[in-house]
Amino acid sequence: MGAVMSVEEIVGSLESGMTIGIGGWGSRRKPMALVRAIHRSSLKDLTLVSYGGPDVGLLCAAGKVRRVVAPFVTLDSVALEPHFRAARQSGAIEFTEYDEGMFMFGLLAGAHRLPFLPTRAGLGSDVVRVNPGLRTVRSPYEDQEELVAVPALTMDAALVHLDLADTRGNGRYLGPDPYLDDLFAKAASRCYLSCERMVPAGELDGPPQTLLVSRMHVTGVVETPDGGHFTDLGSGRDEAFQRHYAASAADPTGWAAFEDRFLSGDEDAYRQAVRQWHEEQEGAGR
Amino acid sequence: MSATRAEICVVACAEAWRGDGEILAAAMGTCSILGARLARLTFEPGLLTTDGGALLTAEPVPFGAPAGPVEGWLPFREHLWLVQNGRRHVMMGASQIDRHGNTNISAVGDWARPKSQLLGVRGAPGNTICNPTSYWIPRHSARVFVPKVDMVSGVGTDRAAELGSGAARFHDLRRVVTDLAVFDFGAPDGAMRLLSAHPGVEVEQILAATGFEPVIEGDVPETRQPSAEELRLIREVLDPRSLRDREVRS
C-alpha cells in the first residue's frame, strides 16, 4: 500500500545512480512536479527510462542524467526536445535507443518477470547496430523464425502521474490514453504516484476500467495540483508555456532566466510564477 | 478551379491506401492525414482513421477537429499491438531516405555523437518490418534523398532482402509521395522507381533534388489531378482552414 508522502520525501528516497522510469508519453501526462523536484535535488548519474518528453529534457539540462533509454524524445507539438538534442550533440549523455514497440515489450517483460520478450521490431534496422548487447532468439517451433529478444526493462523506481488517486495509492486516469503507466509501476522495484487530486480511500468513483494503477504496486502517493503542467492531461497541454520552455531552452541566457524564474523554488512557487507569466502574456496581447 | 500543389499531394497520398480495405490508415503530416481521410471518404470507405489521438472516429473528421462519434479505441499500447497484428498501412515522414527506402528519423551524423539529434527511431523499425509502409516527404531535396542514411530507422528493401523471406515476410514498402513526385520500389532490385511527376514539375527538377538515381522506365506520366468532388471534400470538408498550404506552398 502506498503511503501519502510529500514530493520532497519521494525525491529524498531516490539515490544517485538509480534507474528511474517515467510514465506518460512525449509531452503528455508526465509527472512534472516530481521531475521538477529532482531538478532541484542533488541527485545525479541517473538512467532515465521513458517515452521521452520534457521530463528527459529538463533533467538533461540540469546535468542529472548519465543515460537515457528511449524510443524518442519529443514535445509533440514541438517536434524536437531542445535539451535532449543539446545533451546528445555535446556527448553529455549515453543513449539506449529502442523502437517504441520494442520498448513496450521491454516493459511487458519487466512487469511480468520475464528475461525478455520476442518481437520482429528492430530486425534489419540500425537499432541492432547501436545496441550491440541486443540478442536474437530463434523460434523453437517449425517456423524457426529469428526474432529480437528485447531484454526486460527494470527500474529502481518509477514515477507516474494520474488524474486521481486515493490515499492508499490506487490511481485513476480520466483522459483517452493510459499510456504505459501501469507497466512502469509493475516493472519497477518501487513506484511513486503523483496525482492532480487525491481523495479518501473508497471514493475513487468512476468506471472500474479506468483504475490503472493499484496500491499493490505503489510505494508512495502525493497530491500535486498542476503536477503534470505543462504536459497534456487529456484536455490539451499549455502550448503557450511549452513554446516558452522550448524557446528558452534554445539559448543559455534564456534558459538561465527560465530556471531562475520557474525552477528555483518549490511547486507553489512554480504555479505562482506560471500564473504570473500567463497574466503578463494576456496583458501584452491586449 | 485548378488544384494547388498541396491538393495534388493530398490525392497522391490518398492513392497510397487504394485497395487496402478494412485496415488502419496511420498517417503523419498534414497532407498524409488529409489523404487518409479523403481515401476513406471516396474510393476506400473501409479504411479506419483516427482523430490524431487515441480515438477511431466513426466518420473521417476535418483536420484538427474533435473526434465526434467514435467507433474504436486505439491508445498507444493498442496501436503498438496493432503494428504487430498487421492490419495497418502507415505513411511516415523521413529526414533522410535512400535508393532502397532505408529511412532515418533518428539522428544526422555519427550516431554516437550526432551533428543533429532528431526524434529517435520512434516506431519506424517495427512499422517497416511489420506493416505496409509508405512515406510522405513534403520538401523533396537532395538533403533528404541521400545515397546513404546515417541511421537506419525504417528498413529498406535491400536490408529486408538480406533478412530473408522469414523475418521479412511482412516487409512491404509501397509508395513515396513528395511535393514533386510519386515513387514506388518496383525496380527488380527493389530500388526506388519514379511513378509520376506532379503537374508542372519536370523530371530534371526531380532528379536534381534527388541525391541518387531513381529508376525511370520510359516516359514519366503526370500525377493525376483531383476530381471536382475530391477538391470539394478537401476544401470544404476536411481542411477548410487550408492547413495543407502551410505544409506545401504553391
PDB file of N, CA and C in Angstrom, chain A residues 213-284:
ATOM      1  N   VAL A 213      -3.650   2.033 -11.928  1.00  0.00           N
ATOM      2  CA  VAL A 213      -2.531   1.643 -11.062  1.00  0.00           C
ATOM      3  C   VAL A 213      -3.099   1.215  -9.713  1.00  0.00           C
ATOM      4  N   SER A 214      -2.613   0.063  -9.233  1.00  0.00           N
ATOM      5  CA  SER A 214      -3.107  -0.491  -7.970  1.00  0.00           C
ATOM      6  C   SER A 214      -2.136  -0.207  -6.835  1.00  0.00           C
ATOM      7  N   ARG A 215      -2.701  -0.027  -5.654  1.00  0.00           N
ATOM      8  CA  ARG A 215      -1.873   0.223  -4.461  1.00  0.00           C
ATOM      9  C   ARG A 215      -0.852  -0.891  -4.226  1.00  0.00           C
ATOM     10  N   MET A 216      -1.122  -2.112  -4.753  1.00  0.00           N
ATOM     11  CA  MET A 216      -0.152  -3.198  -4.541  1.00  0.00           C
ATOM     12  C   MET A 216       1.196  -2.894  -5.190  1.00  0.00           C
ATOM     13  N   HIS A 217       1.209  -1.951  -6.146  1.00  0.00           N
ATOM     14  CA  HIS A 217       2.465  -1.605  -6.825  1.00  0.00           C
ATOM     15  C   HIS A 217       2.999  -0.236  -6.427  1.00  0.00           C
ATOM     16  N   VAL A 218       2.318   0.428  -5.497  1.00  0.00           N
ATOM     17  CA  VAL A 218       2.662   1.827  -5.214  1.00  0.00           C
ATOM     18  C   VAL A 218       3.289   1.969  -3.825  1.00  0.00           C
ATOM     19  N   THR A 219       4.444   2.590  -3.785  1.00  0.00           N
ATOM     20  CA  THR A 219       5.145   2.823  -2.518  1.00  0.00           C
ATOM     21  C   THR A 219       4.715   4.133  -1.876  1.00  0.00           C
ATOM     22  N   GLY A 220       4.513   5.155  -2.701  1.00  0.00           N
ATOM     23  CA  GLY A 220       4.144   6.457  -2.153  1.00  0.00           C
ATOM     24  C   GLY A 220       3.254   7.212  -3.108  1.00  0.00           C
ATOM     25  N   VAL A 221       2.334   7.985  -2.571  1.00  0.00           N
ATOM     26  CA  VAL A 221       1.414   8.757  -3.397  1.00  0.00           C
ATOM     27  C   VAL A 221       1.406  10.202  -2.895  1.00  0.00           C
ATOM     28  N   VAL A 222       1.318  11.129  -3.839  1.00  0.00           N
ATOM     29  CA  VAL A 222       1.356  12.543  -3.457  1.00  0.00           C
ATOM     30  C   VAL A 222       0.391  13.336  -4.338  1.00  0.00           C
ATOM     31  N   GLU A 223      -0.319  14.267  -3.720  1.00  0.00           N
ATOM     32  CA  GLU A 223      -1.181  15.162  -4.496  1.00  0.00           C
ATOM     33  C   GLU A 223      -0.354  16.347  -4.978  1.00  0.00           C
ATOM     34  N   THR A 224      -0.348  16.540  -6.301  1.00  0.00           N
ATOM     35  CA  THR A 224       0.397  17.654  -6.900  1.00  0.00           C
ATOM     36  C   THR A 224      -0.510  18.383  -7.887  1.00  0.00           C
ATOM     37  N   PRO A 225      -1.315  19.348  -7.425  1.00  0.00           N
ATOM     38  CA  PRO A 225      -2.173  20.086  -8.365  1.00  0.00           C
ATOM     39  C   PRO A 225      -1.320  20.750  -9.443  1.00  0.00           C
ATOM     40  N   ASP A 226      -1.742  20.624 -10.688  1.00  0.00           N
ATOM     41  CA  ASP A 226      -0.945  21.096 -11.839  1.00  0.00           C
ATOM     42  C   ASP A 226       0.403  20.374 -11.929  1.00  0.00           C
ATOM     43  N   GLY A 227       0.484  19.220 -11.306  1.00  0.00           N
ATOM     44  CA  GLY A 227       1.757  18.480 -11.276  1.00  0.00           C
ATOM     45  C   GLY A 227       2.153  17.936 -12.629  1.00  0.00           C
ATOM     46  N   GLY A 228       1.210  17.904 -13.572  1.00  0.00           N
ATOM     47  CA  GLY A 228       1.546  17.465 -14.927  1.00  0.00           C
ATOM     48  C   GLY A 228       1.895  18.624 -15.850  1.00  0.00           C
ATOM     49  N   HIS A 229       1.741  19.848 -15.348  1.00  0.00           N
ATOM     50  CA  HIS A 229       1.982  21.026 -16.177  1.00  0.00           C
ATOM     51  C   HIS A 229       3.425  21.052 -16.666  1.00  0.00           C
ATOM     52  N   PHE A 230       3.672  21.356 -17.909  1.00  0.00           N
ATOM     53  CA  PHE A 230       2.831  21.904 -18.942  1.00  0.00           C
ATOM     54  C   PHE A 230       2.380  20.843 -19.952  1.00  0.00           C
ATOM     55  N   THR A 231       2.524  19.548 -19.531  1.00  0.00           N
ATOM     56  CA  THR A 231       2.200  18.475 -20.478  1.00  0.00           C
ATOM     57  C   THR A 231       0.691  18.251 -20.532  1.00  0.00           C
ATOM     58  N   ASP A 232       0.257  17.443 -21.498  1.00  0.00           N
ATOM     59  CA  ASP A 232      -1.166  17.244 -21.804  1.00  0.00           C
ATOM     60  C   ASP A 232      -1.792  16.265 -20.815  1.00  0.00           C
ATOM     61  N   LEU A 233      -2.830  16.731 -20.109  1.00  0.00           N
ATOM     62  CA  LEU A 233      -3.534  15.855 -19.172  1.00  0.00           C
ATOM     63  C   LEU A 233      -4.835  15.332 -19.768  1.00  0.00           C
ATOM     64  N   GLY A 234      -4.976  15.384 -21.069  1.00  0.00           N
ATOM     65  CA  GLY A 234      -6.179  14.849 -21.700  1.00  0.00           C
ATOM     66  C   GLY A 234      -7.064  15.933 -22.269  1.00  0.00           C
ATOM     67  N   SER A 235      -6.941  17.138 -21.735  1.00  0.00           N
ATOM     68  CA  SER A 235      -7.733  18.237 -22.273  1.00  0.00           C
ATOM     69  C   SER A 235      -6.825  19.282 -22.921  1.00  0.00           C
ATOM     70  N   GLY A 236      -5.677  18.851 -23.369  1.00  0.00           N
ATOM     71  CA  GLY A 236      -4.750  19.758 -24.039  1.00  0.00           C
ATOM     72  C   GLY A 236      -3.624  20.184 -23.116  1.00  0.00           C
ATOM     73  N   ARG A 237      -2.479  20.532 -23.714  1.00  0.00           N
ATOM     74  CA  ARG A 237      -1.367  20.993 -22.887  1.00  0.00           C
ATOM     75  C   ARG A 237      -1.323  22.511 -22.908  1.00  0.00           C
ATOM     76  N   ASP A 238      -0.488  23.086 -22.057  1.00  0.00           N
ATOM     77  CA  ASP A 238      -0.285  24.534 -22.050  1.00  0.00           C
ATOM     78  C   ASP A 238       0.706  24.850 -23.175  1.00  0.00           C
ATOM     79  N   GLU A 239       0.160  24.984 -24.381  1.00  0.00           N
ATOM     80  CA  GLU A 239       1.024  25.134 -25.560  1.00  0.00           C
ATOM     81  C   GLU A 239       1.850  26.417 -25.498  1.00  0.00           C
ATOM     82  N   ALA A 240       1.239  27.490 -25.015  1.00  0.00           N
ATOM     83  CA  ALA A 240       1.971  28.760 -24.959  1.00  0.00           C
ATOM     84  C   ALA A 240       3.191  28.613 -24.044  1.00  0.00           C
ATOM     85  N   PHE A 241       2.970  27.962 -22.894  1.00  0.00           N
ATOM     86  CA  PHE A 241       4.089  27.826 -21.965  1.00  0.00           C
ATOM     87  C   PHE A 241       5.127  26.840 -22.504  1.00  0.00           C
ATOM     88  N   GLN A 242       4.660  25.789 -23.171  1.00  0.00           N
ATOM     89  CA  GLN A 242       5.623  24.852 -23.765  1.00  0.00           C
ATOM     90  C   GLN A 242       6.491  25.559 -24.806  1.00  0.00           C
ATOM     91  N   ARG A 243       5.854  26.436 -25.595  1.00  0.00           N
ATOM     92  CA  ARG A 243       6.655  27.195 -26.575  1.00  0.00           C
ATOM     93  C   ARG A 243       7.684  28.064 -25.867  1.00  0.00           C
ATOM     94  N   HIS A 244       7.276  28.635 -24.743  1.00  0.00           N
ATOM     95  CA  HIS A 244       8.200  29.458 -23.965  1.00  0.00           C
ATOM     96  C   HIS A 244       9.360  28.607 -23.430  1.00  0.00           C
ATOM     97  N   TYR A 245       9.026  27.407 -22.953  1.00  0.00           N
ATOM     98  CA  TYR A 245      10.052  26.465 -22.483  1.00  0.00           C
ATOM     99  C   TYR A 245      11.041  26.157 -23.614  1.00  0.00           C
ATOM    100  N   ALA A 246      10.491  25.804 -24.788  1.00  0.00           N
ATOM    101  CA  ALA A 246      11.355  25.400 -25.905  1.00  0.00           C
ATOM    102  C   ALA A 246      12.208  26.567 -26.396  1.00  0.00           C
ATOM    103  N   ALA A 247      11.608  27.747 -26.458  1.00  0.00           N
ATOM    104  CA  ALA A 247      12.362  28.918 -26.923  1.00  0.00           C
ATOM    105  C   ALA A 247      13.460  29.275 -25.918  1.00  0.00           C
ATOM    106  N   SER A 248      13.139  29.188 -24.623  1.00  0.00           N
ATOM    107  CA  SER A 248      14.134  29.497 -23.591  1.00  0.00           C
ATOM    108  C   SER A 248      15.292  28.509 -23.638  1.00  0.00           C
ATOM    109  N   ALA A 249      14.949  27.244 -23.939  1.00  0.00           N
ATOM    110  CA  ALA A 249      15.978  26.196 -23.954  1.00  0.00           C
ATOM    111  C   ALA A 249      16.967  26.378 -25.090  1.00  0.00           C
ATOM    112  N   ALA A 250      16.573  27.177 -26.079  1.00  0.00           N
ATOM    113  CA  ALA A 250      17.416  27.300 -27.267  1.00  0.00           C
ATOM    114  C   ALA A 250      18.675  28.132 -27.040  1.00  0.00           C
ATOM    115  N   ASP A 251      18.737  28.931 -25.967  1.00  0.00           N
ATOM    116  CA  ASP A 251      19.992  29.653 -25.708  1.00  0.00           C
ATOM    117  C   ASP A 251      20.267  29.750 -24.207  1.00  0.00           C
ATOM    118  N   PRO A 252      21.539  29.719 -23.841  1.00  0.00           N
ATOM    119  CA  PRO A 252      21.919  29.625 -22.425  1.00  0.00           C
ATOM    120  C   PRO A 252      21.371  30.763 -21.557  1.00  0.00           C
ATOM    121  N   THR A 253      21.368  31.980 -22.086  1.00  0.00           N
ATOM    122  CA  THR A 253      20.866  33.113 -21.295  1.00  0.00           C
ATOM    123  C   THR A 253      19.375  32.946 -21.031  1.00  0.00           C
ATOM    124  N   GLY A 254      18.649  32.579 -22.094  1.00  0.00           N
ATOM    125  CA  GLY A 254      17.217  32.365 -21.964  1.00  0.00           C
ATOM    126  C   GLY A 254      16.914  31.260 -20.975  1.00  0.00           C
ATOM    127  N   TRP A 255      17.724  30.205 -21.018  1.00  0.00           N
ATOM    128  CA  TRP A 255      17.473  29.085 -20.118  1.00  0.00           C
ATOM    129  C   TRP A 255      17.777  29.465 -18.664  1.00  0.00           C
ATOM    130  N   ALA A 256      18.843  30.220 -18.451  1.00  0.00           N
ATOM    131  CA  ALA A 256      19.167  30.663 -17.088  1.00  0.00           C
ATOM    132  C   ALA A 256      18.016  31.491 -16.521  1.00  0.00           C
ATOM    133  N   ALA A 257      17.437  32.348 -17.362  1.00  0.00           N
ATOM    134  CA  ALA A 257      16.312  33.171 -16.909  1.00  0.00           C
ATOM    135  C   ALA A 257      15.092  32.299 -16.603  1.00  0.00           C
ATOM    136  N   PHE A 258      14.859  31.283 -17.437  1.00  0.00           N
ATOM    137  CA  PHE A 258      13.730  30.370 -17.224  1.00  0.00           C
ATOM    138  C   PHE A 258      13.901  29.625 -15.906  1.00  0.00           C
ATOM    139  N   GLU A 259      15.102  29.080 -15.701  1.00  0.00           N
ATOM    140  CA  GLU A 259      15.371  28.341 -14.454  1.00  0.00           C
ATOM    141  C   GLU A 259      15.172  29.236 -13.241  1.00  0.00           C
ATOM    142  N   ASP A 260      15.697  30.436 -13.342  1.00  0.00           N
ATOM    143  CA  ASP A 260      15.613  31.369 -12.221  1.00  0.00           C
ATOM    144  C   ASP A 260      14.162  31.702 -11.898  1.00  0.00           C
ATOM    145  N   ARG A 261      13.390  31.907 -12.950  1.00  0.00           N
ATOM    146  CA  ARG A 261      12.017  32.342 -12.737  1.00  0.00           C
ATOM    147  C   ARG A 261      11.091  31.200 -12.309  1.00  0.00           C
ATOM    148  N   PHE A 262      11.258  30.015 -12.927  1.00  0.00           N
ATOM    149  CA  PHE A 262      10.266  28.963 -12.737  1.00  0.00           C
ATOM    150  C   PHE A 262      10.754  27.776 -11.914  1.00  0.00           C
ATOM    151  N   LEU A 263      12.050  27.535 -11.847  1.00  0.00           N
ATOM    152  CA  LEU A 263      12.518  26.269 -11.286  1.00  0.00           C
ATOM    153  C   LEU A 263      13.373  26.443 -10.028  1.00  0.00           C
ATOM    154  N   SER A 264      13.462  27.656  -9.512  1.00  0.00           N
ATOM    155  CA  SER A 264      14.339  27.860  -8.353  1.00  0.00           C
ATOM    156  C   SER A 264      13.599  27.637  -7.031  1.00  0.00           C
ATOM    157  N   GLY A 265      12.271  27.555  -7.075  1.00  0.00           N
ATOM    158  CA  GLY A 265      11.509  27.343  -5.848  1.00  0.00           C
ATOM    159  C   GLY A 265      10.750  26.033  -5.868  1.00  0.00           C
ATOM    160  N   ASP A 266       9.783  25.885  -4.948  1.00  0.00           N
ATOM    161  CA  ASP A 266       9.001  24.653  -4.871  1.00  0.00           C
ATOM    162  C   ASP A 266       7.805  24.718  -5.824  1.00  0.00           C
ATOM    163  N   GLU A 267       6.894  23.731  -5.708  1.00  0.00           N
ATOM    164  CA  GLU A 267       5.761  23.672  -6.630  1.00  0.00           C
ATOM    165  C   GLU A 267       4.832  24.877  -6.493  1.00  0.00           C
ATOM    166  N   ASP A 268       4.627  25.332  -5.264  1.00  0.00           N
ATOM    167  CA  ASP A 268       3.768  26.505  -5.078  1.00  0.00           C
ATOM    168  C   ASP A 268       4.363  27.707  -5.808  1.00  0.00           C
ATOM    169  N   ALA A 269       5.669  27.865  -5.678  1.00  0.00           N
ATOM    170  CA  ALA A 269       6.349  28.971  -6.360  1.00  0.00           C
ATOM    171  C   ALA A 269       6.240  28.801  -7.874  1.00  0.00           C
ATOM    172  N   TYR A 270       6.347  27.558  -8.354  1.00  0.00           N
ATOM    173  CA  TYR A 270       6.239  27.290  -9.790  1.00  0.00           C
ATOM    174  C   TYR A 270       4.862  27.701 -10.303  1.00  0.00           C
ATOM    175  N   ARG A 271       3.823  27.275  -9.581  1.00  0.00           N
ATOM    176  CA  ARG A 271       2.461  27.572 -10.035  1.00  0.00           C
ATOM    177  C   ARG A 271       2.218  29.082 -10.041  1.00  0.00           C
ATOM    178  N   GLN A 272       2.720  29.737  -9.023  1.00  0.00           N
ATOM    179  CA  GLN A 272       2.574  31.190  -8.935  1.00  0.00           C
ATOM    180  C   GLN A 272       3.292  31.876 -10.103  1.00  0.00           C
ATOM    181  N   ALA A 273       4.505  31.401 -10.389  1.00  0.00           N
ATOM    182  CA  ALA A 273       5.294  32.012 -11.472  1.00  0.00           C
ATOM    183  C   ALA A 273       4.626  31.788 -12.826  1.00  0.00           C
ATOM    184  N   VAL A 274       4.047  30.599 -13.024  1.00  0.00           N
ATOM    185  CA  VAL A 274       3.370  30.314 -14.290  1.00  0.00           C
ATOM    186  C   VAL A 274       2.128  31.187 -14.432  1.00  0.00           C
ATOM    187  N   ARG A 275       1.391  31.335 -13.308  1.00  0.00           N
ATOM    188  CA  ARG A 275       0.203  32.193 -13.336  1.00  0.00           C
ATOM    189  C   ARG A 275       0.571  33.622 -13.736  1.00  0.00           C
ATOM    190  N   GLN A 276       1.625  34.120 -13.102  1.00  0.00           N
ATOM    191  CA  GLN A 276       2.070  35.483 -13.407  1.00  0.00           C
ATOM    192  C   GLN A 276       2.504  35.624 -14.862  1.00  0.00           C
ATOM    193  N   TRP A 277       3.205  34.603 -15.344  1.00  0.00           N
ATOM    194  CA  TRP A 277       3.663  34.634 -16.739  1.00  0.00           C
ATOM    195  C   TRP A 277       2.479  34.732 -17.683  1.00  0.00           C
ATOM    196  N   HIS A 278       1.439  33.935 -17.406  1.00  0.00           N
ATOM    197  CA  HIS A 278       0.251  33.964 -18.262  1.00  0.00           C
ATOM    198  C   HIS A 278      -0.436  35.322 -18.199  1.00  0.00           C
ATOM    199  N   GLU A 279      -0.486  35.906 -17.012  1.00  0.00           N
ATOM    200  CA  GLU A 279      -1.107  37.233 -16.880  1.00  0.00           C
ATOM    201  C   GLU A 279      -0.339  38.267 -17.708  1.00  0.00           C
ATOM    202  N   GLU A 280       0.980  38.156 -17.678  1.00  0.00           N
ATOM    203  CA  GLU A 280       1.799  39.070 -18.485  1.00  0.00           C
ATOM    204  C   GLU A 280       1.526  38.892 -19.980  1.00  0.00           C
ATOM    205  N   GLN A 281       1.390  37.625 -20.400  1.00  0.00           N
ATOM    206  CA  GLN A 281       1.146  37.359 -21.824  1.00  0.00           C
ATOM    207  C   GLN A 281      -0.184  37.956 -22.253  1.00  0.00           C
ATOM    208  N   GLU A 282      -1.197  37.755 -21.375  1.00  0.00           N
ATOM    209  CA  GLU A 282      -2.514  38.306 -21.700  1.00  0.00           C
ATOM    210  C   GLU A 282      -2.464  39.826 -21.749  1.00  0.00           C
ATOM    211  N   GLY A 283      -1.734  40.406 -20.799  1.00  0.00           N
ATOM    212  CA  GLY A 283      -1.573  41.863 -20.781  1.00  0.00           C
ATOM    213  C   GLY A 283      -0.907  42.354 -22.046  1.00  0.00           C
ATOM    214  N   ALA A 284       0.148  41.630 -22.476  1.00  0.00           N
ATOM    215  CA  ALA A 284       0.884  42.023 -23.675  1.00  0.00           C
ATOM    216  C   ALA A 284       0.029  41.860 -24.921  1.00  0.00           C
TER     217      ALA A 284
END
